[in-house]
PDB file of C-alpha atoms in Angstrom:
ATOM      1  CA  UNK A  25       2.044 -33.821  21.150  1.00  0.00           C
ATOM      2  CA  UNK A  26      -0.060 -30.807  22.126  1.00  0.00           C
ATOM      3  CA  UNK A  27      -3.582 -30.649  20.775  1.00  0.00           C
ATOM      4  CA  UNK A  28      -5.506 -27.626  19.574  1.00  0.00           C
ATOM      5  CA  UNK A  29      -6.095 -25.067  22.295  1.00  0.00           C
ATOM      6  CA  UNK A  30      -8.408 -22.060  22.313  1.00  0.00           C
ATOM      7  CA  UNK A  31      -8.767 -19.027  24.537  1.00  0.00           C
ATOM      8  CA  UNK A  32     -10.707 -17.759  26.268  1.00  0.00           C
ATOM      9  CA  UNK A  33     -13.097 -20.542  27.227  1.00  0.00           C
ATOM     10  CA  UNK A  34     -16.032 -18.216  27.735  1.00  0.00           C
ATOM     11  CA  UNK A  35     -16.627 -14.591  26.846  1.00  0.00           C
ATOM     12  CA  UNK A  36     -19.487 -12.157  27.348  1.00  0.00           C
ATOM     13  CA  UNK A  37     -19.755  -9.037  25.208  1.00  0.00           C
ATOM     14  CA  UNK A  38     -22.402  -6.470  24.436  1.00  0.00           C
ATOM     15  CA  UNK A  39     -23.877  -5.641  21.058  1.00  0.00           C
ATOM     16  CA  UNK A  40     -21.637  -3.424  18.949  1.00  0.00           C
ATOM     17  CA  UNK A  41     -18.412  -4.429  20.680  1.00  0.00           C
ATOM     18  CA  UNK A  42     -15.463  -6.167  19.087  1.00  0.00           C
ATOM     19  CA  UNK A  43     -13.980  -9.518  20.118  1.00  0.00           C
ATOM     20  CA  UNK A  44     -10.792 -11.478  19.441  1.00  0.00           C
ATOM     21  CA  UNK A  45     -10.636 -15.238  19.861  1.00  0.00           C
ATOM     22  CA  UNK A  46      -7.377 -17.170  19.802  1.00  0.00           C
ATOM     23  CA  UNK A  47      -6.321 -20.601  18.642  1.00  0.00           C
ATOM     24  CA  UNK A  48      -3.063 -22.518  18.896  1.00  0.00           C
ATOM     25  CA  UNK A  49      -2.795 -25.241  16.316  1.00  0.00           C
ATOM     26  CA  UNK A  50      -1.606 -28.752  16.944  1.00  0.00           C
ATOM     27  CA  UNK A  51       2.137 -29.204  16.713  1.00  0.00           C
ATOM     28  CA  UNK A  52       3.262 -29.529  13.095  1.00  0.00           C
ATOM     29  CA  UNK A  53      -0.008 -28.250  11.583  1.00  0.00           C
ATOM     30  CA  UNK A  54       0.096 -25.300   9.185  1.00  0.00           C
ATOM     31  CA  UNK A  55      -3.609 -24.771   8.473  1.00  0.00           C
ATOM     32  CA  UNK A  56      -6.331 -23.392  10.714  1.00  0.00           C
ATOM     33  CA  UNK A  57     -10.073 -23.390  10.037  1.00  0.00           C
ATOM     34  CA  UNK A  58     -12.707 -21.563  12.062  1.00  0.00           C
ATOM     35  CA  UNK A  59     -16.304 -22.663  12.522  1.00  0.00           C
ATOM     36  CA  UNK A  60     -19.330 -21.103  14.233  1.00  0.00           C
ATOM     37  CA  UNK A  61     -21.677 -23.469  16.064  1.00  0.00           C
ATOM     38  CA  UNK A  62     -24.946 -21.864  17.107  1.00  0.00           C
ATOM     39  CA  UNK A  63     -26.948 -23.565  19.840  1.00  0.00           C
ATOM     40  CA  UNK A  64     -28.560 -26.749  18.539  1.00  0.00           C
ATOM     41  CA  UNK A  65     -26.887 -26.457  15.142  1.00  0.00           C
ATOM     42  CA  UNK A  66     -23.958 -27.999  13.363  1.00  0.00           C
ATOM     43  CA  UNK A  67     -20.736 -26.057  12.883  1.00  0.00           C
ATOM     44  CA  UNK A  68     -20.700 -23.580   9.986  1.00  0.00           C
ATOM     45  CA  UNK A  69     -17.434 -22.850   8.166  1.00  0.00           C
ATOM     46  CA  UNK A  70     -16.219 -19.264   8.582  1.00  0.00           C
ATOM     47  CA  UNK A  71     -12.804 -19.340   6.880  1.00  0.00           C
ATOM     48  CA  UNK A  72      -9.502 -21.126   6.645  1.00  0.00           C
ATOM     49  CA  UNK A  73      -5.928 -19.848   6.896  1.00  0.00           C
ATOM     50  CA  UNK A  74      -3.000 -21.562   5.245  1.00  0.00           C
ATOM     51  CA  UNK A  75       0.507 -20.184   5.588  1.00  0.00           C
ATOM     52  CA  UNK A  76      -0.806 -16.865   6.917  1.00  0.00           C
ATOM     53  CA  UNK A  77      -3.265 -16.240   4.065  1.00  0.00           C
ATOM     54  CA  UNK A  78      -7.036 -16.640   3.927  1.00  0.00           C
ATOM     55  CA  UNK A  79      -7.629 -19.706   1.859  1.00  0.00           C
ATOM     56  CA  UNK A  80     -11.396 -20.044   1.642  1.00  0.00           C
ATOM     57  CA  UNK A  81     -14.408 -18.362   3.209  1.00  0.00           C
ATOM     58  CA  UNK A  82     -17.926 -19.394   4.087  1.00  0.00           C
ATOM     59  CA  UNK A  83     -21.037 -17.260   4.018  1.00  0.00           C
ATOM     60  CA  UNK A  84     -20.008 -14.776   6.714  1.00  0.00           C
ATOM     61  CA  UNK A  85     -19.855 -10.968   6.427  1.00  0.00           C
ATOM     62  CA  UNK A  86     -16.564  -9.023   6.313  1.00  0.00           C
ATOM     63  CA  UNK A  87     -16.881  -8.059   9.979  1.00  0.00           C
ATOM     64  CA  UNK A  88     -15.600 -11.583  10.606  1.00  0.00           C
ATOM     65  CA  UNK A  89     -11.864 -11.461   9.943  1.00  0.00           C
ATOM     66  CA  UNK A  90      -8.830 -13.407  10.919  1.00  0.00           C
ATOM     67  CA  UNK A  91      -5.094 -13.681  11.095  1.00  0.00           C
ATOM     68  CA  UNK A  92      -2.584 -16.466  11.086  1.00  0.00           C
ATOM     69  CA  UNK A  93       0.852 -15.962  12.561  1.00  0.00           C
ATOM     70  CA  UNK A  94       4.230 -17.428  11.526  1.00  0.00           C
ATOM     71  CA  UNK A  95       3.895 -20.053  14.253  1.00  0.00           C
ATOM     72  CA  UNK A  96       0.540 -21.003  12.652  1.00  0.00           C
ATOM     73  CA  UNK A  97      -1.552 -19.862  15.598  1.00  0.00           C
ATOM     74  CA  UNK A  98      -4.588 -17.865  14.602  1.00  0.00           C
ATOM     75  CA  UNK A  99      -7.045 -15.190  15.690  1.00  0.00           C
ATOM     76  CA  UNK A 100     -10.677 -14.690  14.810  1.00  0.00           C
ATOM     77  CA  UNK A 101     -11.907 -11.102  15.078  1.00  0.00           C
ATOM     78  CA  UNK A 102     -15.534 -10.113  15.014  1.00  0.00           C
ATOM     79  CA  UNK A 103     -16.478  -6.407  14.814  1.00  0.00           C
ATOM     80  CA  UNK A 104     -19.817  -4.776  15.560  1.00  0.00           C
ATOM     81  CA  UNK A 105     -21.131  -7.780  17.462  1.00  0.00           C
ATOM     82  CA  UNK A 106     -24.754  -8.764  16.957  1.00  0.00           C
ATOM     83  CA  UNK A 107     -26.965 -10.896  19.175  1.00  0.00           C
ATOM     84  CA  UNK A 108     -26.904 -13.678  16.559  1.00  0.00           C
ATOM     85  CA  UNK A 109     -23.130 -13.927  16.920  1.00  0.00           C
ATOM     86  CA  UNK A 110     -23.692 -15.744  20.218  1.00  0.00           C
ATOM     87  CA  UNK A 111     -22.297 -19.211  19.565  1.00  0.00           C
ATOM     88  CA  UNK A 112     -19.506 -21.695  20.209  1.00  0.00           C
ATOM     89  CA  UNK A 113     -16.530 -20.823  18.000  1.00  0.00           C
ATOM     90  CA  UNK A 114     -14.431 -23.800  17.039  1.00  0.00           C
ATOM     91  CA  UNK A 115     -10.939 -23.800  15.679  1.00  0.00           C
ATOM     92  CA  UNK A 116      -9.526 -26.783  13.810  1.00  0.00           C
ATOM     93  CA  UNK A 117      -5.984 -27.355  12.644  1.00  0.00           C
ATOM     94  CA  UNK A 118      -4.686 -29.626   9.913  1.00  0.00           C
ATOM     95  CA  UNK A 119      -1.546 -30.395   7.999  1.00  0.00           C
ATOM     96  CA  UNK A 120      -2.208 -28.970   4.573  1.00  0.00           C
ATOM     97  CA  UNK A 121      -5.079 -27.010   3.132  1.00  0.00           C
ATOM     98  CA  UNK A 122      -6.862 -29.803   1.381  1.00  0.00           C
ATOM     99  CA  UNK A 123      -9.020 -28.756  -1.552  1.00  0.00           C
ATOM    100  CA  UNK A 124      -7.344 -31.136  -3.928  1.00  0.00           C
ATOM    101  CA  UNK A 125      -9.607 -34.098  -3.398  1.00  0.00           C
ATOM    102  CA  UNK A 126      -7.697 -35.648  -0.535  1.00  0.00           C
ATOM    103  CA  UNK A 127      -8.835 -34.816   2.941  1.00  0.00           C
ATOM    104  CA  UNK A 128      -6.413 -33.479   5.511  1.00  0.00           C
ATOM    105  CA  UNK A 129      -7.952 -34.387   8.848  1.00  0.00           C
ATOM    106  CA  UNK A 130      -9.021 -31.401  10.894  1.00  0.00           C
ATOM    107  CA  UNK A 131      -8.436 -31.637  14.646  1.00  0.00           C
ATOM    108  CA  UNK A 132     -10.776 -29.503  16.704  1.00  0.00           C
ATOM    109  CA  UNK A 133     -10.194 -27.480  19.837  1.00  0.00           C
ATOM    110  CA  UNK A 134     -12.700 -27.281  22.706  1.00  0.00           C
ATOM    111  CA  UNK A 135     -14.115 -23.985  21.484  1.00  0.00           C
ATOM    112  CA  UNK A 136     -14.819 -20.520  22.869  1.00  0.00           C
ATOM    113  CA  UNK A 137     -18.359 -19.851  24.023  1.00  0.00           C
ATOM    114  CA  UNK A 138     -19.288 -16.251  23.067  1.00  0.00           C
ATOM    115  CA  UNK A 139     -22.395 -14.642  24.510  1.00  0.00           C
ATOM    116  CA  UNK A 140     -23.540 -11.302  23.109  1.00  0.00           C
ATOM    117  CA  UNK A 141     -25.970  -9.334  25.264  1.00  0.00           C
TER     118      UNK A 141
ATOM    119  CA  UNK B   6     -24.331 -26.556  -2.859  1.00  0.00           C
ATOM    120  CA  UNK B   7     -23.289 -29.213  -0.388  1.00  0.00           C
ATOM    121  CA  UNK B   8     -25.601 -30.187   2.437  1.00  0.00           C
ATOM    122  CA  UNK B   9     -26.042 -32.861   5.088  1.00  0.00           C
ATOM    123  CA  UNK B  10     -29.337 -33.928   6.612  1.00  0.00           C
ATOM    124  CA  UNK B  11     -29.425 -36.095   9.699  1.00  0.00           C
ATOM    125  CA  UNK B  12     -32.253 -37.362  11.824  1.00  0.00           C
ATOM    126  CA  UNK B  13     -33.669 -35.038  14.405  1.00  0.00           C
ATOM    127  CA  UNK B  14     -32.976 -35.758  18.021  1.00  0.00           C
ATOM    128  CA  UNK B  15     -32.871 -36.167  20.822  1.00  0.00           C
ATOM    129  CA  UNK B  16     -32.600 -39.941  20.845  1.00  0.00           C
ATOM    130  CA  UNK B  17     -32.921 -41.772  24.157  1.00  0.00           C
ATOM    131  CA  UNK B  18     -31.960 -45.442  24.376  1.00  0.00           C
ATOM    132  CA  UNK B  19     -31.495 -47.974  27.109  1.00  0.00           C
ATOM    133  CA  UNK B  20     -28.043 -49.428  27.620  1.00  0.00           C
ATOM    134  CA  UNK B  21     -27.271 -52.290  25.185  1.00  0.00           C
ATOM    135  CA  UNK B  22     -29.908 -51.143  22.705  1.00  0.00           C
ATOM    136  CA  UNK B  23     -29.196 -50.899  18.968  1.00  0.00           C
ATOM    137  CA  UNK B  24     -28.447 -47.451  17.592  1.00  0.00           C
ATOM    138  CA  UNK B  25     -29.108 -46.036  14.138  1.00  0.00           C
ATOM    139  CA  UNK B  26     -28.688 -42.365  13.268  1.00  0.00           C
ATOM    140  CA  UNK B  27     -29.649 -41.589   9.692  1.00  0.00           C
ATOM    141  CA  UNK B  28     -27.606 -39.266   7.504  1.00  0.00           C
ATOM    142  CA  UNK B  29     -28.096 -38.300   3.866  1.00  0.00           C
ATOM    143  CA  UNK B  30     -26.102 -35.840   1.842  1.00  0.00           C
ATOM    144  CA  UNK B  31     -26.055 -33.706  -1.285  1.00  0.00           C
ATOM    145  CA  UNK B  32     -22.688 -32.914  -2.790  1.00  0.00           C
ATOM    146  CA  UNK B  33     -20.858 -32.238  -6.006  1.00  0.00           C
ATOM    147  CA  UNK B  34     -18.175 -34.668  -7.008  1.00  0.00           C
ATOM    148  CA  UNK B  35     -17.171 -37.576  -4.804  1.00  0.00           C
ATOM    149  CA  UNK B  36     -17.184 -36.440  -1.194  1.00  0.00           C
ATOM    150  CA  UNK B  37     -15.537 -38.017   1.807  1.00  0.00           C
ATOM    151  CA  UNK B  38     -17.978 -38.674   4.642  1.00  0.00           C
ATOM    152  CA  UNK B  39     -17.474 -38.472   8.385  1.00  0.00           C
ATOM    153  CA  UNK B  40     -19.101 -38.919  11.737  1.00  0.00           C
ATOM    154  CA  UNK B  41     -17.914 -36.608  14.497  1.00  0.00           C
ATOM    155  CA  UNK B  42     -18.844 -36.878  18.174  1.00  0.00           C
ATOM    156  CA  UNK B  43     -19.058 -34.036  20.677  1.00  0.00           C
ATOM    157  CA  UNK B  44     -19.052 -34.921  24.357  1.00  0.00           C
ATOM    158  CA  UNK B  45     -20.374 -32.326  26.830  1.00  0.00           C
ATOM    159  CA  UNK B  46     -17.980 -29.406  27.196  1.00  0.00           C
ATOM    160  CA  UNK B  47     -15.563 -30.731  24.587  1.00  0.00           C
ATOM    161  CA  UNK B  48     -14.695 -30.082  20.959  1.00  0.00           C
ATOM    162  CA  UNK B  49     -15.465 -32.349  18.043  1.00  0.00           C
ATOM    163  CA  UNK B  50     -13.697 -35.685  17.715  1.00  0.00           C
ATOM    164  CA  UNK B  51     -13.554 -37.697  14.531  1.00  0.00           C
ATOM    165  CA  UNK B  52     -15.373 -40.973  15.145  1.00  0.00           C
ATOM    166  CA  UNK B  53     -15.059 -42.618  11.734  1.00  0.00           C
ATOM    167  CA  UNK B  54     -14.759 -41.825   8.054  1.00  0.00           C
ATOM    168  CA  UNK B  55     -15.198 -43.266   4.567  1.00  0.00           C
ATOM    169  CA  UNK B  56     -13.617 -41.799   1.476  1.00  0.00           C
ATOM    170  CA  UNK B  57     -15.274 -43.678  -1.382  1.00  0.00           C
ATOM    171  CA  UNK B  58     -18.440 -45.513  -2.255  1.00  0.00           C
ATOM    172  CA  UNK B  59     -19.044 -48.836  -0.437  1.00  0.00           C
ATOM    173  CA  UNK B  60     -16.311 -48.088   2.112  1.00  0.00           C
ATOM    174  CA  UNK B  61     -17.219 -48.936   5.685  1.00  0.00           C
ATOM    175  CA  UNK B  62     -15.827 -46.768   8.446  1.00  0.00           C
ATOM    176  CA  UNK B  63     -15.644 -48.234  11.928  1.00  0.00           C
ATOM    177  CA  UNK B  64     -14.394 -47.266  15.367  1.00  0.00           C
ATOM    178  CA  UNK B  65     -15.279 -48.100  18.981  1.00  0.00           C
ATOM    179  CA  UNK B  66     -18.085 -50.414  17.866  1.00  0.00           C
ATOM    180  CA  UNK B  67     -19.663 -47.775  15.606  1.00  0.00           C
ATOM    181  CA  UNK B  68     -19.995 -48.401  11.866  1.00  0.00           C
ATOM    182  CA  UNK B  69     -21.196 -46.502   8.819  1.00  0.00           C
ATOM    183  CA  UNK B  70     -21.200 -47.492   5.145  1.00  0.00           C
ATOM    184  CA  UNK B  71     -20.869 -44.997   2.293  1.00  0.00           C
ATOM    185  CA  UNK B  72     -23.859 -45.644   0.013  1.00  0.00           C
ATOM    186  CA  UNK B  73     -23.544 -43.588  -3.153  1.00  0.00           C
ATOM    187  CA  UNK B  74     -26.764 -44.912  -4.696  1.00  0.00           C
ATOM    188  CA  UNK B  75     -28.817 -43.644  -1.751  1.00  0.00           C
ATOM    189  CA  UNK B  76     -26.431 -40.778  -0.840  1.00  0.00           C
ATOM    190  CA  UNK B  77     -26.436 -42.020   2.742  1.00  0.00           C
ATOM    191  CA  UNK B  78     -23.992 -42.673   5.573  1.00  0.00           C
ATOM    192  CA  UNK B  79     -26.044 -44.006   8.479  1.00  0.00           C
ATOM    193  CA  UNK B  80     -24.326 -44.519  11.839  1.00  0.00           C
ATOM    194  CA  UNK B  81     -24.948 -47.791  13.683  1.00  0.00           C
ATOM    195  CA  UNK B  82     -23.870 -49.480  16.890  1.00  0.00           C
ATOM    196  CA  UNK B  83     -25.042 -52.832  18.062  1.00  0.00           C
ATOM    197  CA  UNK B  84     -25.012 -52.190  21.800  1.00  0.00           C
ATOM    198  CA  UNK B  85     -24.771 -48.661  23.191  1.00  0.00           C
ATOM    199  CA  UNK B  86     -23.289 -47.750  26.558  1.00  0.00           C
ATOM    200  CA  UNK B  87     -23.959 -44.856  28.891  1.00  0.00           C
ATOM    201  CA  UNK B  88     -20.560 -43.457  27.884  1.00  0.00           C
ATOM    202  CA  UNK B  89     -21.819 -43.087  24.283  1.00  0.00           C
ATOM    203  CA  UNK B  90     -24.107 -40.243  25.378  1.00  0.00           C
ATOM    204  CA  UNK B  91     -23.048 -37.286  23.225  1.00  0.00           C
ATOM    205  CA  UNK B  92     -24.007 -35.269  20.159  1.00  0.00           C
ATOM    206  CA  UNK B  93     -23.207 -36.941  16.833  1.00  0.00           C
ATOM    207  CA  UNK B  94     -22.575 -34.965  13.652  1.00  0.00           C
ATOM    208  CA  UNK B  95     -22.523 -36.276  10.125  1.00  0.00           C
ATOM    209  CA  UNK B  96     -20.242 -34.280   7.820  1.00  0.00           C
ATOM    210  CA  UNK B  97     -18.834 -34.253   4.331  1.00  0.00           C
ATOM    211  CA  UNK B  98     -15.764 -32.924   2.581  1.00  0.00           C
ATOM    212  CA  UNK B  99     -16.170 -32.479  -1.137  1.00  0.00           C
ATOM    213  CA  UNK B 100     -12.618 -31.429  -2.068  1.00  0.00           C
ATOM    214  CA  UNK B 101     -12.310 -30.043  -5.574  1.00  0.00           C
ATOM    215  CA  UNK B 102     -11.457 -26.541  -4.442  1.00  0.00           C
ATOM    216  CA  UNK B 103     -13.427 -26.669  -1.216  1.00  0.00           C
ATOM    217  CA  UNK B 104     -11.539 -26.506   2.040  1.00  0.00           C
ATOM    218  CA  UNK B 105     -14.399 -26.905   4.456  1.00  0.00           C
ATOM    219  CA  UNK B 106     -16.323 -29.573   6.256  1.00  0.00           C
ATOM    220  CA  UNK B 107     -20.100 -29.326   5.841  1.00  0.00           C
ATOM    221  CA  UNK B 108     -21.974 -30.570   8.909  1.00  0.00           C
ATOM    222  CA  UNK B 109     -25.467 -31.739   9.685  1.00  0.00           C
ATOM    223  CA  UNK B 110     -27.331 -30.242  12.630  1.00  0.00           C
ATOM    224  CA  UNK B 111     -26.336 -32.997  15.022  1.00  0.00           C
ATOM    225  CA  UNK B 112     -28.249 -35.678  16.889  1.00  0.00           C
ATOM    226  CA  UNK B 113     -28.141 -35.794  20.663  1.00  0.00           C
ATOM    227  CA  UNK B 114     -27.976 -39.317  22.046  1.00  0.00           C
ATOM    228  CA  UNK B 115     -28.747 -40.100  25.670  1.00  0.00           C
ATOM    229  CA  UNK B 116     -28.196 -43.637  26.923  1.00  0.00           C
ATOM    230  CA  UNK B 117     -29.852 -44.557  30.211  1.00  0.00           C
ATOM    231  CA  UNK B 118     -28.777 -47.447  32.438  1.00  0.00           C
TER     232      UNK B 118
END
């Protein structure tokens, strides 16, 4: 069974640029959640995708957007990068969207470290 | 809204010492509670969980009990090892229309021989 993988591992961009981060979900999982982890902080929920649709969103501006593909892999796109976007971006996959009281365990990838200069 | 507060780190202990990392939460409804661990250069791994009041989660010698009356979920281990050095995150999942985990800021644990 393949776990959650993310690419690239590290990325350096300059302010104002755009970036795309990729995530392959664990085999059999249909839901992907993205989190931003700033240095010294806990992960913050960005959004979740379930069956190719955005299923919930945290307190992030619209320049953070995403996609989920028919094979349940996902992309996180960030436009007009700002210095504060520098962080570890974590992807987590699960079987089912949750939200109904029962928890569908989220399995995390190793993350993509984004540095904005 | 939901929030998790955990003790500030870093925490440095000698091998075989007793570990406690405090965690308290604020949430609507009846959340599930978790401890995640992050080893250097790796993603988050679920360490243990508890889904209702008075449940005790346990794994790899770590334990935490869901205390609804004190809204707490403190992590404990009787005898830490060097290999336990990592960052520990307390988290909650409230369900009821929410799809996200809410995390604390993390506590870095260093265990020295």
